[in-house]
Tab-separated table of C-alpha atoms in Angstrom:
chain	number	residue	atom	x	y	z
H	193	ASP	CA	-19.831	-4.679	6.909
H	194	THR	CA	-15.805	-5.049	6.669
H	195	ALA	CA	-14.927	-3.377	3.279
H	196	VAL	CA	-11.869	-5.933	2.175
H	197	SER	CA	-11.826	-8.635	4.189
H	198	GLN	CA	-8.836	-11.443	4.027
H	199	THR	CA	-8.477	-14.758	5.301
H	200	PRO	CA	-6.870	-16.160	7.338
H	201	LYS	CA	-4.938	-13.744	9.352
H	202	TYR	CA	-2.198	-15.613	10.400
H	203	LEU	CA	-0.983	-18.840	8.386
H	204	VAL	CA	2.139	-20.640	9.874
H	205	THR	CA	3.211	-23.822	7.284
H	206	GLN	CA	5.826	-26.021	6.109
H	207	MET	CA	8.270	-25.336	3.464
H	208	GLY	CA	7.042	-27.130	-0.067
H	209	ASN	CA	3.307	-27.286	1.238
H	210	ASP	CA	0.659	-25.140	-1.019
H	211	LYS	CA	-1.713	-22.595	0.925
H	212	SER	CA	-4.296	-20.049	-0.082
H	213	ILE	CA	-5.289	-16.818	0.952
H	214	LYS	CA	-8.827	-15.561	0.465
H	215	CYS	CA	-9.841	-11.479	-0.378
H	216	GLU	CA	-12.909	-10.366	-0.717
H	217	GLN	CA	-14.368	-6.525	-0.790
H	218	ASN	CA	-18.295	-5.349	-0.780
H	219	LEU	CA	-17.395	-1.665	-2.263
H	220	GLY	CA	-18.197	-2.564	-5.638
H	221	HIS	CA	-14.686	-1.940	-7.007
H	222	ASP	CA	-13.762	-3.321	-9.929
H	223	THR	CA	-9.862	-3.367	-9.454
H	224	MET	CA	-8.258	-5.572	-6.642
H	225	TYR	CA	-4.871	-6.284	-6.013
H	226	TRP	CA	-1.971	-8.458	-3.976
H	227	TYR	CA	0.995	-6.932	-2.473
H	228	LYS	CA	3.647	-8.478	-0.209
H	229	GLN	CA	5.153	-6.798	2.489
H	230	ASP	CA	8.550	-7.901	4.018
H	231	SER	CA	10.265	-7.482	7.426
H	232	LYS	CA	11.572	-4.086	6.456
H	233	LYS	CA	8.094	-2.594	5.553
H	234	PHE	CA	8.880	-2.466	1.753
H	235	LEU	CA	5.550	-2.694	-0.223
H	236	LYS	CA	5.977	-4.618	-3.546
H	237	ILE	CA	2.803	-5.048	-5.823
H	238	MET	CA	2.279	-8.738	-7.125
H	239	PHE	CA	-0.722	-8.841	-8.969
H	240	SER	CA	-3.888	-6.809	-10.273
H	241	TYR	CA	-7.259	-8.079	-11.294
H	242	ASN	CA	-9.387	-5.498	-13.228
H	243	ASN	CA	-12.772	-6.754	-14.447
H	244	LYS	CA	-11.567	-10.595	-13.852
H	245	GLU	CA	-8.046	-10.028	-16.260
H	246	LEU	CA	-4.849	-9.659	-14.965
H	247	ILE	CA	-3.294	-6.797	-15.752
H	248	ILE	CA	-0.370	-6.714	-13.905
H	249	ASN	CA	2.033	-9.346	-13.001
H	250	GLU	CA	5.621	-8.198	-11.264
H	251	THR	CA	7.943	-11.066	-12.129
H	252	VAL	CA	6.384	-12.464	-9.403
H	253	PRO	CA	7.455	-16.602	-9.313
H	254	ASN	CA	4.737	-18.756	-11.026
H	255	ARG	CA	4.673	-20.437	-7.860
H	256	PHE	CA	2.261	-17.584	-6.822
H	257	SER	CA	-1.198	-17.670	-8.930
H	258	PRO	CA	-4.166	-15.212	-7.877
H	259	LYS	CA	-7.412	-16.169	-8.812
H	260	SER	CA	-10.537	-14.364	-9.124
H	261	PRO	CA	-13.805	-15.940	-9.367
H	262	ASP	CA	-15.821	-12.970	-9.177
H	263	LYS	CA	-15.336	-9.110	-8.995
H	264	ALA	CA	-15.404	-8.903	-5.419
H	265	HIS	CA	-12.840	-12.150	-4.554
H	266	LEU	CA	-9.127	-12.394	-5.509
H	267	ASN	CA	-7.559	-15.233	-3.917
H	268	LEU	CA	-3.887	-16.026	-3.874
H	269	HIS	CA	-2.214	-19.403	-4.379
H	270	ILE	CA	0.866	-20.345	-3.471
H	271	ASN	CA	2.547	-23.619	-4.337
H	272	SER	CA	5.593	-25.340	-2.960
H	273	LEU	CA	6.148	-22.498	0.020
H	274	GLU	CA	9.464	-21.330	0.601
H	275	LEU	CA	11.341	-19.777	3.583
H	276	GLY	CA	11.790	-15.994	1.801
H	277	ASP	CA	7.975	-16.119	1.411
H	278	SER	CA	7.481	-15.179	4.829
H	279	ALA	CA	5.742	-11.941	4.711
H	280	VAL	CA	2.409	-10.284	5.413
H	281	TYR	CA	0.039	-10.581	2.451
H	282	PHE	CA	-2.373	-7.526	1.933
H	283	CYS	CA	-5.186	-7.506	-0.528
H	284	ALA	CA	-6.629	-4.210	-1.778
H	285	SER	CA	-9.240	-2.804	-4.085
H	286	SER	CA	-10.041	0.120	-5.867
H	287	ILE	CA	-11.964	2.078	-8.733
H	288	GLY	CA	-9.798	1.909	-11.454
H	289	TYR	CA	-6.450	3.673	-10.306
H	290	GLY	CA	-7.809	5.724	-7.531
H	291	GLU	CA	-7.527	5.257	-4.141
H	292	GLN	CA	-6.864	1.880	-2.673
H	293	PHE	CA	-8.298	0.090	0.055
H	294	PHE	CA	-6.386	-2.338	1.973
H	295	GLY	CA	-7.436	-5.234	3.822
H	296	PRO	CA	-6.184	-6.423	7.345
H	297	GLY	CA	-3.582	-8.180	6.043
H	298	THR	CA	-2.342	-12.210	6.587
H	299	ARG	CA	0.556	-12.555	8.107
H	300	LEU	CA	2.661	-15.987	6.410
H	301	THR	CA	5.090	-17.705	8.215
H	302	VAL	CA	7.055	-20.556	6.568
H	303	LEU	CA	8.928	-23.215	8.732
J	24	ALA	CA	8.984	2.833	-15.144
J	25	GLN	CA	7.909	5.237	-12.447
J	26	SER	CA	9.415	5.313	-8.932
J	27	VAL	CA	8.685	6.736	-5.558
J	28	SER	CA	11.253	8.058	-3.105
J	29	GLN	CA	10.842	9.051	0.391
J	30	HIS	CA	13.693	11.024	1.909
J	31	ASN	CA	14.102	9.994	5.458
J	32	HIS	CA	13.704	6.191	6.542
J	33	HIS	CA	13.048	6.787	10.086
J	34	VAL	CA	12.312	10.233	12.009
J	35	ILE	CA	12.413	10.635	15.752
J	36	LEU	CA	9.711	13.873	17.048
J	37	SER	CA	9.004	14.946	20.259
J	38	GLU	CA	5.416	15.532	20.671
J	39	ALA	CA	4.246	18.733	19.658
J	40	ALA	CA	7.372	19.249	17.009
J	41	SER	CA	6.244	19.970	13.076
J	42	LEU	CA	6.577	17.357	10.969
J	43	GLU	CA	7.633	17.089	7.252
J	44	LEU	CA	8.007	13.987	5.256
J	45	GLY	CA	9.469	14.192	1.737
J	46	CYS	CA	8.375	12.278	-1.073
J	47	ASN	CA	9.630	12.609	-4.571
J	48	TYR	CA	8.025	10.615	-7.759
J	49	SER	CA	9.854	9.865	-11.183
J	50	TYR	CA	6.845	9.953	-13.837
J	51	GLY	CA	6.588	12.485	-16.693
J	52	GLY	CA	2.701	12.202	-17.148
J	53	THR	CA	-0.117	12.831	-14.891
J	54	VAL	CA	-0.425	11.067	-11.644
J	55	ASN	CA	-2.851	10.882	-8.765
J	56	LEU	CA	-0.689	11.333	-5.388
J	57	PHE	CA	-1.587	9.596	-1.840
J	58	TRP	CA	-0.254	9.509	1.683
J	59	TYR	CA	-1.129	6.034	3.603
J	60	VAL	CA	-0.413	5.778	7.241
J	61	GLN	CA	0.288	2.089	8.742
J	62	TYR	CA	-0.197	2.128	12.375
J	63	PRO	CA	1.775	-0.741	14.328
J	64	GLY	CA	0.562	-3.988	13.275
J	65	GLN	CA	-2.476	-2.352	11.341
J	66	HIS	CA	-3.184	-2.184	7.533
J	67	LEU	CA	-2.535	0.787	5.235
J	68	GLN	CA	-5.189	3.390	5.852
J	69	LEU	CA	-5.486	6.444	3.314
J	70	LEU	CA	-4.286	9.668	4.951
J	71	LEU	CA	-4.727	11.995	1.862
J	72	LYS	CA	-5.141	12.310	-1.895
J	73	TYR	CA	-4.625	14.707	-4.722
J	74	PHE	CA	-6.225	14.063	-8.027
J	75	SER	CA	-6.238	18.107	-9.615
J	76	GLY	CA	-7.458	21.045	-8.299
J	77	ASP	CA	-5.767	22.834	-5.337
J	78	PRO	CA	-2.366	21.603	-4.690
J	79	LEU	CA	-2.494	21.908	-1.017
J	80	VAL	CA	-4.576	18.871	0.015
J	81	LYS	CA	-6.125	18.357	3.448
J	82	GLY	CA	-6.592	15.037	5.224
J	83	ILE	CA	-7.151	13.238	8.321
J	84	LYS	CA	-5.931	13.547	11.659
J	85	GLY	CA	-4.264	17.273	10.837
J	86	PHE	CA	-2.366	16.029	8.209
J	87	GLU	CA	-1.855	17.804	5.123
J	88	ALA	CA	0.050	17.802	1.747
J	89	GLU	CA	1.356	19.651	-1.140
J	90	PHE	CA	1.819	18.780	-4.416
J	91	ILE	CA	4.809	20.756	-6.279
J	92	LYS	CA	4.231	19.776	-10.067
J	93	SER	CA	7.559	21.448	-11.036
J	94	LYS	CA	9.553	19.224	-8.307
J	95	PHE	CA	7.766	16.062	-8.717
J	96	SER	CA	7.518	16.571	-5.072
J	97	PHE	CA	4.334	15.654	-2.722
J	98	ASN	CA	5.534	16.279	0.352
J	99	LEU	CA	3.453	15.654	3.938
J	100	ARG	CA	3.592	18.176	6.879
J	101	LYS	CA	1.567	17.914	10.288
J	102	PRO	CA	2.038	21.147	12.536
J	103	SER	CA	2.160	19.391	15.762
J	104	VAL	CA	2.607	15.613	16.370
J	105	GLN	CA	1.018	13.552	18.891
J	106	TRP	CA	2.416	10.281	20.383
J	107	SER	CA	-0.295	8.305	18.435
J	108	ASP	CA	1.151	9.402	15.179
J	109	THR	CA	3.994	6.835	15.637
J	110	ALA	CA	3.556	4.936	12.587
J	111	GLU	CA	5.143	3.996	9.195
J	112	TYR	CA	3.864	6.528	6.327
J	113	PHE	CA	4.045	5.834	2.678
J	114	CYS	CA	3.676	7.799	-0.381
J	115	ALA	CA	2.655	6.262	-3.476
J	116	VAL	CA	2.038	7.393	-7.063
J	117	SER	CA	-0.718	6.007	-9.374
J	118	PRO	CA	-0.220	7.139	-13.058
J	119	ARG	CA	-3.483	7.897	-15.335
J	120	ASP	CA	-2.117	6.235	-17.910
J	121	TYR	CA	-4.233	2.676	-18.629
J	122	GLY	CA	-1.365	-0.118	-17.318
J	123	GLN	CA	0.675	1.483	-15.440
J	124	ASN	CA	1.537	0.415	-11.699
J	125	PHE	CA	0.608	1.936	-8.487
J	126	VAL	CA	3.918	2.250	-6.762
J	127	PHE	CA	4.362	2.779	-3.110
J	128	GLY	CA	7.508	4.745	-1.380
J	129	PRO	CA	9.504	2.556	1.057
J	130	GLY	CA	7.983	3.876	3.641
J	131	THR	CA	9.054	6.620	6.599
J	132	ARG	CA	9.059	5.109	9.924
J	133	LEU	CA	8.123	8.260	12.409
J	134	SER	CA	8.540	7.516	16.456
J	135	VAL	CA	6.923	10.497	18.599
J	136	LEU	CA	8.366	10.438	21.854
J	137	PRO	CA	6.113	11.705	25.090
């Protein structure tokens, strides 16, 4: 009965690899987000999807690509991973621009 | 573009002390306001929110916040903190205009000493 779930919880990989993080919400929300939280706890929005359309893209490198197969899922695919991509990635969902519910986070470590 | 600032990077208090964390935003339109808490190693959880009506809102765990429109502020308060309140606190603003970003402040780390 988890509201917003992410997999995997931890991801350790080498530079140059391609990886994906999955997110699912069972709240019936129409908007989903991806955030990056750096080591200083600063939260930066990366993407949001509303009804399967990308409505925000915060100058994120094009190595990052969100994919939303349906309203309940928003996956994040990262190509050619770099050291600076190491962070915690949070998925969230909301109804419109209301309260956001966050997933447990995925800690990505690039070696 | 809107921005959110939080007055303190790190606040250290003893148990039973009173808490006030400052939050200011820059946006001329109507906004929704939030405070989130992130306990060590965990995800963000909503403490309280303001959409409209009474500018003094009460949230979970004894927290409250006051929206002062003229000051573009939404400060978080708790009369008596506990050790378990040790966490990172984020203020966030969501403009009601379509297409505007949901923006978080940089966060304030609260350390409560037993």
